[in-house]
Short mmCIF file of C-alpha atoms in Angstrom, two decimals:
data_model
loop_
_atom_site.label_atom_id
_atom_site.label_comp_id
_atom_site.label_asym_id
_atom_site.label_seq_id
_atom_site.Cartn_x
_atom_site.Cartn_y
_atom_site.Cartn_z
CA MET G 152 5.93 -15.20 -50.62
CA LYS G 153 4.56 -13.26 -47.68
CA GLU G 154 2.20 -14.23 -44.88
CA ILE G 155 -0.13 -11.44 -43.75
CA LYS G 156 -1.68 -11.52 -40.29
CA LEU G 157 -3.58 -8.34 -39.49
CA HIS G 158 -4.63 -9.15 -35.90
CA GLY G 159 -5.68 -11.97 -33.57
CA ASN G 160 -9.17 -13.47 -33.47
CA SER G 161 -11.28 -10.34 -32.99
CA ILE G 162 -11.24 -6.56 -32.81
CA ILE G 163 -14.18 -5.24 -30.80
CA ILE G 164 -15.39 -1.70 -31.55
CA GLY G 165 -18.40 0.42 -30.64
CA LYS G 166 -19.95 1.72 -27.45
CA ASP G 167 -19.59 -0.44 -24.34
CA SER G 168 -17.15 -2.78 -26.10
CA LEU G 169 -15.80 -3.83 -22.72
CA GLU G 170 -18.99 -5.82 -22.17
CA TYR G 171 -17.74 -8.29 -24.80
CA ILE G 172 -15.60 -9.89 -22.11
CA LYS G 173 -18.71 -11.31 -20.46
CA GLY G 174 -19.03 -13.91 -23.20
CA LEU G 175 -15.47 -15.25 -23.08
CA GLN G 176 -15.89 -17.87 -20.33
CA ILE G 177 -12.98 -16.64 -18.24
CA LYS G 178 -12.23 -18.49 -15.00
CA ARG G 179 -9.00 -16.87 -13.77
CA ALA G 180 -7.88 -13.51 -15.15
CA PHE G 181 -4.49 -11.91 -14.51
CA ILE G 182 -4.91 -8.16 -15.09
CA VAL G 183 -1.85 -6.09 -15.99
CA THR G 184 -2.13 -2.31 -15.70
CA GLY G 185 -0.29 0.82 -14.59
CA GLY G 186 -0.40 2.55 -11.25
CA ASN G 187 -3.18 5.13 -11.28
CA SER G 188 -5.03 6.24 -14.38
CA MET G 189 -7.10 3.11 -14.99
CA PHE G 190 -8.27 3.22 -11.38
CA LYS G 191 -9.07 6.93 -11.45
CA ASN G 192 -11.18 6.75 -14.61
CA GLY G 193 -13.13 3.72 -13.41
CA ALA G 194 -11.82 1.30 -16.05
CA ILE G 195 -10.53 -1.23 -13.52
CA ASP G 196 -13.82 -1.13 -11.63
CA ARG G 197 -15.73 -1.72 -14.88
CA LEU G 198 -13.50 -4.63 -15.80
CA THR G 199 -13.50 -6.30 -12.39
CA ASN G 200 -17.27 -5.88 -12.06
CA ILE G 201 -17.69 -7.69 -15.38
CA LEU G 202 -15.42 -10.50 -14.17
CA ARG G 203 -17.32 -10.79 -10.90
CA ASP G 204 -20.60 -10.93 -12.83
CA VAL G 205 -19.39 -14.07 -14.61
CA ASP G 206 -17.88 -15.57 -11.42
CA ALA G 207 -14.31 -15.21 -12.68
CA GLU G 208 -11.46 -14.86 -10.20
CA TYR G 209 -8.88 -12.19 -10.92
CA GLU G 210 -5.57 -10.82 -9.71
CA LEU G 211 -4.29 -7.30 -10.33
CA PHE G 212 -0.68 -6.57 -11.27
CA CYS G 213 -0.29 -2.79 -11.05
CA LYS G 214 3.45 -2.16 -11.22
CA VAL G 215 3.86 -1.14 -14.86
CA LYS G 216 5.51 2.22 -15.49
CA LYS G 217 6.46 4.10 -18.65
CA ASN G 218 9.22 2.35 -20.64
CA PRO G 219 8.84 -0.93 -18.67
CA SER G 220 11.89 -3.08 -18.13
CA ILE G 221 12.21 -6.83 -18.42
CA ASN G 222 12.33 -6.94 -14.61
CA THR G 223 8.66 -5.89 -14.56
CA VAL G 224 7.85 -8.79 -16.87
CA LEU G 225 9.75 -11.19 -14.63
CA ASP G 226 7.82 -9.91 -11.58
CA ALA G 227 4.54 -10.47 -13.42
CA ILE G 228 5.54 -14.01 -14.39
CA GLU G 229 6.27 -14.90 -10.77
CA LYS G 230 2.79 -13.71 -9.76
CA MET G 231 1.25 -15.67 -12.63
CA LYS G 232 2.98 -18.86 -11.50
CA GLU G 233 1.22 -18.50 -8.16
CA PHE G 234 -2.18 -17.52 -9.60
CA GLN G 235 -2.28 -19.90 -12.61
CA PRO G 236 -4.49 -17.78 -14.93
CA ASP G 237 -6.30 -18.98 -18.03
CA THR G 238 -6.50 -15.39 -19.33
CA VAL G 239 -4.11 -12.43 -19.27
CA ILE G 240 -5.65 -8.98 -19.73
CA GLY G 241 -3.50 -5.93 -20.48
CA ILE G 242 -5.45 -2.72 -19.86
CA GLY G 243 -4.09 0.80 -20.16
CA GLY G 244 -1.46 2.36 -22.38
CA GLY G 245 1.09 0.59 -24.50
CA SER G 246 3.37 -0.23 -21.56
CA PRO G 247 1.01 -2.49 -19.55
CA ILE G 248 -0.19 -4.20 -22.74
CA ASP G 249 3.39 -4.88 -23.82
CA VAL G 250 4.15 -6.31 -20.39
CA ALA G 251 0.99 -8.47 -20.54
CA LYS G 252 2.02 -9.79 -23.96
CA ALA G 253 5.53 -10.69 -22.87
CA ALA G 254 4.42 -12.12 -19.53
CA ALA G 255 1.84 -14.36 -21.21
CA VAL G 256 4.37 -15.82 -23.65
CA PHE G 257 7.30 -16.23 -21.25
CA TYR G 258 4.96 -17.68 -18.60
CA GLU G 259 3.79 -20.31 -21.08
CA TYR G 260 7.34 -20.99 -22.30
CA PRO G 261 9.47 -20.90 -19.11
CA GLU G 262 12.49 -22.37 -20.90
CA LEU G 263 12.95 -19.09 -22.81
CA ASP G 264 15.39 -16.58 -21.30
CA ILE G 265 14.03 -13.04 -21.69
CA LYS G 266 17.32 -11.70 -20.33
CA ASN G 267 19.16 -12.85 -23.45
CA PRO G 268 17.36 -11.18 -26.39
CA ASP G 269 20.06 -11.90 -28.97
CA ASN G 270 19.57 -15.66 -28.77
CA LEU G 271 15.80 -15.86 -28.36
CA ILE G 272 13.82 -18.07 -30.69
CA LEU G 273 10.23 -17.09 -29.92
CA PRO G 274 7.11 -19.20 -30.54
CA LYS G 275 4.35 -18.66 -33.10
CA MET G 276 1.42 -19.35 -30.79
CA ARG G 277 0.15 -19.69 -27.24
CA LYS G 278 -1.87 -22.72 -26.17
CA LYS G 279 -2.18 -22.24 -22.41
CA VAL G 280 -3.49 -18.71 -21.85
CA ARG G 281 -5.83 -16.36 -23.70
CA LEU G 282 -4.52 -12.81 -24.19
CA ILE G 283 -6.81 -9.76 -24.25
CA ALA G 284 -5.65 -6.17 -24.91
CA ILE G 285 -7.74 -3.17 -23.84
CA PRO G 286 -5.94 0.04 -24.86
CA SER G 287 -6.76 3.29 -23.08
CA THR G 288 -4.52 5.38 -25.34
CA SER G 289 -4.62 5.65 -29.11
CA GLY G 290 -1.14 5.24 -30.47
CA THR G 291 0.94 2.16 -29.94
CA GLY G 292 -1.16 -0.31 -31.92
CA THR G 293 0.18 -2.97 -29.55
CA GLU G 294 -3.33 -4.40 -29.20
CA VAL G 295 -2.92 -5.99 -32.65
CA THR G 296 0.83 -6.27 -33.22
CA ARG G 297 3.38 -9.03 -32.87
CA ALA G 298 5.82 -6.90 -30.87
CA SER G 299 6.43 -6.26 -27.19
CA VAL G 300 8.69 -3.26 -26.60
CA LEU G 301 10.73 -3.53 -23.41
CA THR G 302 13.68 -1.72 -21.89
CA TYR G 303 16.88 -3.60 -21.12
CA ASP G 304 18.30 -1.39 -18.39
CA ASP G 305 21.81 -2.82 -18.55
CA MET G 306 21.94 -1.90 -22.26
CA ASN G 307 20.15 1.50 -21.95
CA LEU G 308 18.07 0.35 -24.91
CA LYS G 309 14.46 -0.39 -25.77
CA ILE G 310 14.06 -3.57 -27.79
CA GLY G 311 11.02 -4.74 -29.70
CA LEU G 312 10.76 -8.48 -29.20
CA LYS G 313 8.63 -9.98 -31.98
CA CYS G 314 6.63 -13.15 -32.52
CA ASP G 315 3.11 -14.14 -33.52
CA ALA G 316 2.44 -15.43 -30.00
CA PHE G 317 2.51 -11.80 -28.79
CA ILE G 318 -0.55 -10.90 -30.88
CA PRO G 319 -3.53 -10.59 -28.51
CA ASP G 320 -6.44 -12.90 -29.25
CA VAL G 321 -8.91 -10.08 -28.65
CA ALA G 322 -8.45 -6.30 -28.95
CA VAL G 323 -11.20 -4.33 -27.20
CA LEU G 324 -11.43 -0.74 -28.47
CA ASP G 325 -13.71 0.88 -25.90
CA ALA G 326 -13.26 4.59 -26.64
CA ALA G 327 -14.80 5.58 -23.28
CA LEU G 328 -11.45 4.63 -21.73
CA THR G 329 -9.71 7.33 -23.77
CA LEU G 330 -11.83 10.22 -22.52
CA SER G 331 -9.70 10.71 -19.42
CA MET G 332 -6.46 11.14 -21.38
CA PRO G 333 -4.77 14.49 -20.71
CA LYS G 334 -4.04 16.58 -23.78
CA ASN G 335 -0.33 15.84 -23.91
CA ILE G 336 -1.05 12.09 -23.96
CA VAL G 337 -3.66 12.55 -26.69
CA ALA G 338 -1.03 14.38 -28.74
CA GLU G 339 1.90 12.05 -28.10
CA THR G 340 0.06 8.76 -28.57
CA GLY G 341 -1.76 10.09 -31.63
CA MET G 342 1.52 11.07 -33.23
CA ASP G 343 2.91 7.65 -32.42
CA ALA G 344 0.04 6.20 -34.46
CA LEU G 345 0.63 8.63 -37.31
CA THR G 346 4.33 7.73 -37.32
CA HIS G 347 3.38 4.05 -37.59
CA ALA G 348 1.10 4.76 -40.55
CA VAL G 349 3.53 7.02 -42.43
CA GLU G 350 6.63 4.87 -41.89
CA CYS G 351 4.65 1.83 -42.99
CA TYR G 352 3.37 3.69 -46.06
CA ILE G 353 6.87 4.49 -47.33
CA ASN G 354 8.43 1.16 -46.33
CA LYS G 355 9.54 -0.82 -49.39
CA ASN G 356 7.95 -3.95 -47.96
CA ILE G 357 4.48 -2.42 -48.42
CA ASP G 358 1.75 -4.56 -50.03
CA GLU G 359 -1.74 -3.82 -51.29
CA PHE G 360 -3.52 -4.90 -48.10
CA THR G 361 -1.40 -2.81 -45.78
CA GLU G 362 -1.22 0.18 -48.14
CA VAL G 363 -4.97 0.67 -47.85
CA LEU G 364 -4.83 0.45 -44.04
CA ALA G 365 -1.85 2.81 -43.77
CA GLU G 366 -3.35 5.36 -46.17
CA GLY G 367 -6.68 5.29 -44.34
CA ALA G 368 -4.97 5.73 -41.00
CA ILE G 369 -2.92 8.69 -42.26
CA LYS G 370 -5.99 10.47 -43.63
CA GLY G 371 -8.07 9.72 -40.54
CA LEU G 372 -5.43 10.75 -38.01
CA ILE G 373 -4.57 13.99 -39.76
CA LYS G 374 -8.27 14.89 -39.76
CA TYR G 375 -9.31 13.73 -36.30
CA LEU G 376 -6.21 13.96 -34.09
CA PRO G 377 -6.35 17.76 -33.78
CA LEU G 378 -10.08 17.52 -33.01
CA SER G 379 -9.48 14.79 -30.43
CA TYR G 380 -6.78 17.00 -28.89
CA GLU G 381 -8.97 20.11 -28.80
CA TYR G 382 -12.19 18.50 -27.58
CA GLU G 383 -12.86 15.74 -25.05
CA ASN G 384 -15.43 14.28 -27.43
CA TYR G 385 -16.37 10.58 -27.65
CA GLU G 386 -16.77 10.57 -31.44
CA TYR G 387 -13.37 12.16 -32.10
CA ARG G 388 -11.62 9.93 -29.55
CA GLU G 389 -13.23 6.83 -31.05
CA LYS G 390 -12.11 7.80 -34.56
CA VAL G 391 -8.49 8.21 -33.45
CA HIS G 392 -8.72 4.96 -31.44
CA ILE G 393 -9.79 3.00 -34.51
CA TYR G 394 -7.32 4.66 -36.90
CA SER G 395 -4.53 3.94 -34.43
CA THR G 396 -5.38 0.24 -34.49
CA MET G 397 -5.56 0.31 -38.29
CA ALA G 398 -2.02 1.69 -38.34
CA GLY G 399 -0.98 -1.13 -36.00
CA CYS G 400 -2.51 -3.76 -38.29
CA ALA G 401 -0.59 -2.25 -41.19
CA PHE G 402 2.90 -1.78 -39.79
CA SER G 403 2.91 -5.15 -38.05
CA ASN G 404 3.09 -6.76 -41.49
CA VAL G 405 5.44 -4.28 -43.15
CA GLY G 406 7.86 -2.74 -40.68
CA LEU G 407 8.63 0.84 -39.77
CA GLY G 408 11.76 2.94 -40.21
CA MET G 409 14.36 5.23 -38.76
CA ALA G 410 12.02 7.41 -36.68
CA HIS G 411 11.35 4.36 -34.53
CA GLY G 412 15.01 3.36 -34.44
CA ILE G 413 15.84 6.82 -33.10
CA SER G 414 12.96 6.99 -30.64
CA HIS G 415 13.81 3.60 -29.16
CA ALA G 416 17.44 4.62 -28.70
CA LEU G 417 16.51 7.92 -27.05
CA GLY G 418 13.67 6.37 -25.03
CA GLY G 419 16.03 3.77 -23.61
CA ARG G 420 18.25 6.53 -22.23
CA PHE G 421 15.98 9.50 -21.43
CA ASP G 422 12.63 9.79 -19.66
CA LEU G 423 10.76 11.00 -22.74
CA SER G 424 7.72 9.22 -24.12
CA HIS G 425 7.95 7.09 -27.23
CA GLY G 426 5.18 9.02 -28.98
CA LEU G 427 6.78 12.38 -28.23
CA LEU G 428 10.12 11.22 -29.63
CA ASN G 429 8.47 9.82 -32.76
CA ALA G 430 6.55 13.05 -33.31
CA ILE G 431 9.70 15.18 -33.04
CA ALA G 432 11.81 12.89 -35.24
CA LEU G 433 9.29 12.15 -38.00
CA PRO G 434 9.62 15.28 -40.20
CA TYR G 435 13.42 15.05 -40.15
CA VAL G 436 13.38 11.35 -41.02
CA LEU G 437 10.91 11.87 -43.87
CA LEU G 438 13.00 14.69 -45.32
CA PHE G 439 16.12 12.52 -45.21
CA ASN G 440 14.27 9.57 -46.76
CA SER G 441 12.82 11.71 -49.53
CA ARG G 442 16.20 11.55 -51.32
CA ASP G 443 15.10 8.08 -52.47
CA ARG G 444 13.05 8.20 -55.69
CA GLU G 445 10.47 5.60 -54.60
CA VAL G 446 10.01 7.19 -51.19
CA LYS G 447 9.66 10.63 -52.78
CA GLN G 448 6.97 9.27 -55.10
CA ARG G 449 5.03 7.80 -52.17
CA LEU G 450 5.36 10.99 -50.13
CA ASP G 451 4.11 12.97 -53.13
CA GLN G 452 1.24 10.53 -53.50
CA ILE G 453 0.06 10.83 -49.90
CA SER G 454 0.55 14.61 -50.11
CA ARG G 455 -1.88 14.74 -53.03
CA ILE G 456 -4.36 12.59 -51.10
CA ILE G 457 -4.36 14.83 -48.01
CA GLY G 458 -4.12 18.05 -50.04
CA ASN G 459 -0.84 19.33 -48.59
CA ASP G 460 2.83 18.42 -48.44
CA ILE G 461 2.97 15.62 -45.87
CA ILE G 462 6.13 16.88 -44.12
CA GLU G 463 4.72 20.39 -43.86
CA GLU G 464 1.43 18.91 -42.62
CA ILE G 465 3.19 16.98 -39.85
CA VAL G 466 5.21 20.04 -38.75
CA ASN G 467 2.00 22.09 -38.60
CA LEU G 468 0.14 19.33 -36.78
CA ASN G 469 2.90 19.13 -34.16
CA LYS G 470 2.54 22.88 -33.60
CA LYS G 471 -1.25 22.60 -33.26
CA ILE G 472 -1.12 19.90 -30.61
CA GLY G 473 1.74 21.24 -28.52
CA ILE G 474 4.57 18.98 -29.69
CA PRO G 475 7.99 20.68 -29.55
CA LEU G 476 9.83 20.86 -32.86
CA SER G 477 13.19 19.74 -31.48
CA LEU G 478 14.72 17.71 -28.67
CA LYS G 479 16.18 20.91 -27.25
CA ASP G 480 12.68 22.41 -27.09
CA ALA G 481 11.60 19.21 -25.29
CA ASP G 482 14.02 20.24 -22.51
CA LEU G 483 16.61 17.56 -23.19
CA ASP G 484 19.78 19.00 -21.66
CA GLU G 485 22.39 19.85 -24.30
CA ASP G 486 25.36 18.74 -22.21
CA VAL G 487 23.71 15.38 -21.52
CA PHE G 488 22.81 14.94 -25.19
CA LEU G 489 26.36 15.67 -26.34
CA ARG G 490 27.87 13.46 -23.66
CA GLU G 491 25.67 10.55 -24.75
CA PHE G 492 25.87 11.39 -28.46
CA GLU G 493 28.16 8.56 -29.62
CA VAL G 494 26.15 5.86 -27.83
CA LEU G 495 22.86 7.36 -29.02
CA SER G 496 24.15 7.40 -32.59
CA GLN G 497 25.20 3.76 -32.43
CA ASN G 498 21.94 2.65 -30.79
CA SER G 499 19.86 4.61 -33.30
CA MET G 500 21.31 2.45 -36.07
CA LYS G 501 19.60 -0.60 -34.57
CA GLY G 502 16.02 -1.85 -34.56
CA SER G 503 13.68 -0.32 -37.13
CA THR G 504 16.49 1.72 -38.69
CA ARG G 505 17.67 -1.54 -40.25
CA VAL G 506 14.49 -1.64 -42.38
CA ASN G 507 14.47 2.07 -43.18
CA PRO G 508 13.72 2.52 -46.91
CA VAL G 509 17.00 4.43 -47.31
CA LYS G 510 20.27 2.91 -46.10
CA VAL G 511 21.63 4.96 -43.21
CA GLU G 512 25.34 5.29 -42.50
CA LEU G 513 26.60 6.24 -39.06
CA GLU G 514 27.69 9.69 -40.26
CA ASP G 515 24.20 10.22 -41.68
CA MET G 516 22.71 9.32 -38.32
CA LYS G 517 24.93 11.77 -36.49
CA LYS G 518 23.82 14.57 -38.81
CA ILE G 519 20.16 13.58 -38.41
CA LEU G 520 20.36 13.43 -34.62
CA LYS G 521 21.97 16.87 -34.41
CA ALA G 522 19.33 18.30 -36.74
CA ILE G 523 16.59 16.81 -34.55
CA TYR G 524 18.20 18.10 -31.37
CA TYR G 525 18.72 21.68 -32.56
CA GLY G 526 15.58 21.88 -34.73
CA ARG G 527 17.49 22.40 -37.99
CA LEU G 528 15.23 20.73 -40.52
CA ASP G 529 16.90 22.57 -43.39
CA ASP G 530 20.21 20.81 -42.63
CA LEU G 531 18.73 17.67 -44.19
CA ARG G 532 17.59 19.22 -47.47
#
């Protein structure tokens, strides 16, 4: 038996989707965002003007950085205790939305200790605060998923905390917010979405509902991501925005795989974006996983659908959109990589690697990590 939950109450798409918030009867909104981009592109002004129009009070929490730590969540919770919101709004990239999700849940359940992830029993629902996600990037899928990915600094590790209470009630996909993304962010977040869709598609927990979503997201992202990268065009950005959310709906019910296990381990130690790490790792992981008969059949199937070998297609797509083909090409220092290698190998065995469709031994992981670092795809054939 399996329970499928694709998203919260609503996904809002189409032009001026942000206006939907006017009808939600918000009284006190706690807005979680990053430091600059949402202010520069006018998104915060649009949102706060809407809240003022409906006589809602609001407070801005603008401290969220890339790879946010649990300390950021704790800071947000302290502000929320003072402000007493009825609604939490995460607006921006995956990091502020993940912080908003965690802050909403741990604010409502103060008895839970976020500092002790190994012994957390997380709730299935929120009753006190509404949660709204407004993504400005097209990649994480966090606007519809049951995970909040946070960095535990003392462990040098990113951990995906998971529970149904993290799923936002409303996901607002206003593609106008994506138009200000620089090209490297378009590329990295788009490849994060594609990694979600592909790893979901080959996961052995796949079902008929999520297969259709994952397949559609793969086809759509392969077609529109290079166009979205090349042109600052509303139509292309909206397509990628929607396909990214579709991938999120799919993998949230199925799981991912080793590319995410590796990217979380590396992202917890180095200042490289999650999407970039996924994009670099994905071809290597798929080649390793293709030794499994079922995975090979599914990779062959999606290759026929898109009209080209999927691994070759991803390598070529990375080249088109400026993604380096190895960690070394991403300027990760070799001495640092080798010094951290044992810890990285151990940490890469955790998280999503545990649900990889092919069982991974530590010696396998070491070989895979070295292939990814030096760009030696053929080492995994």
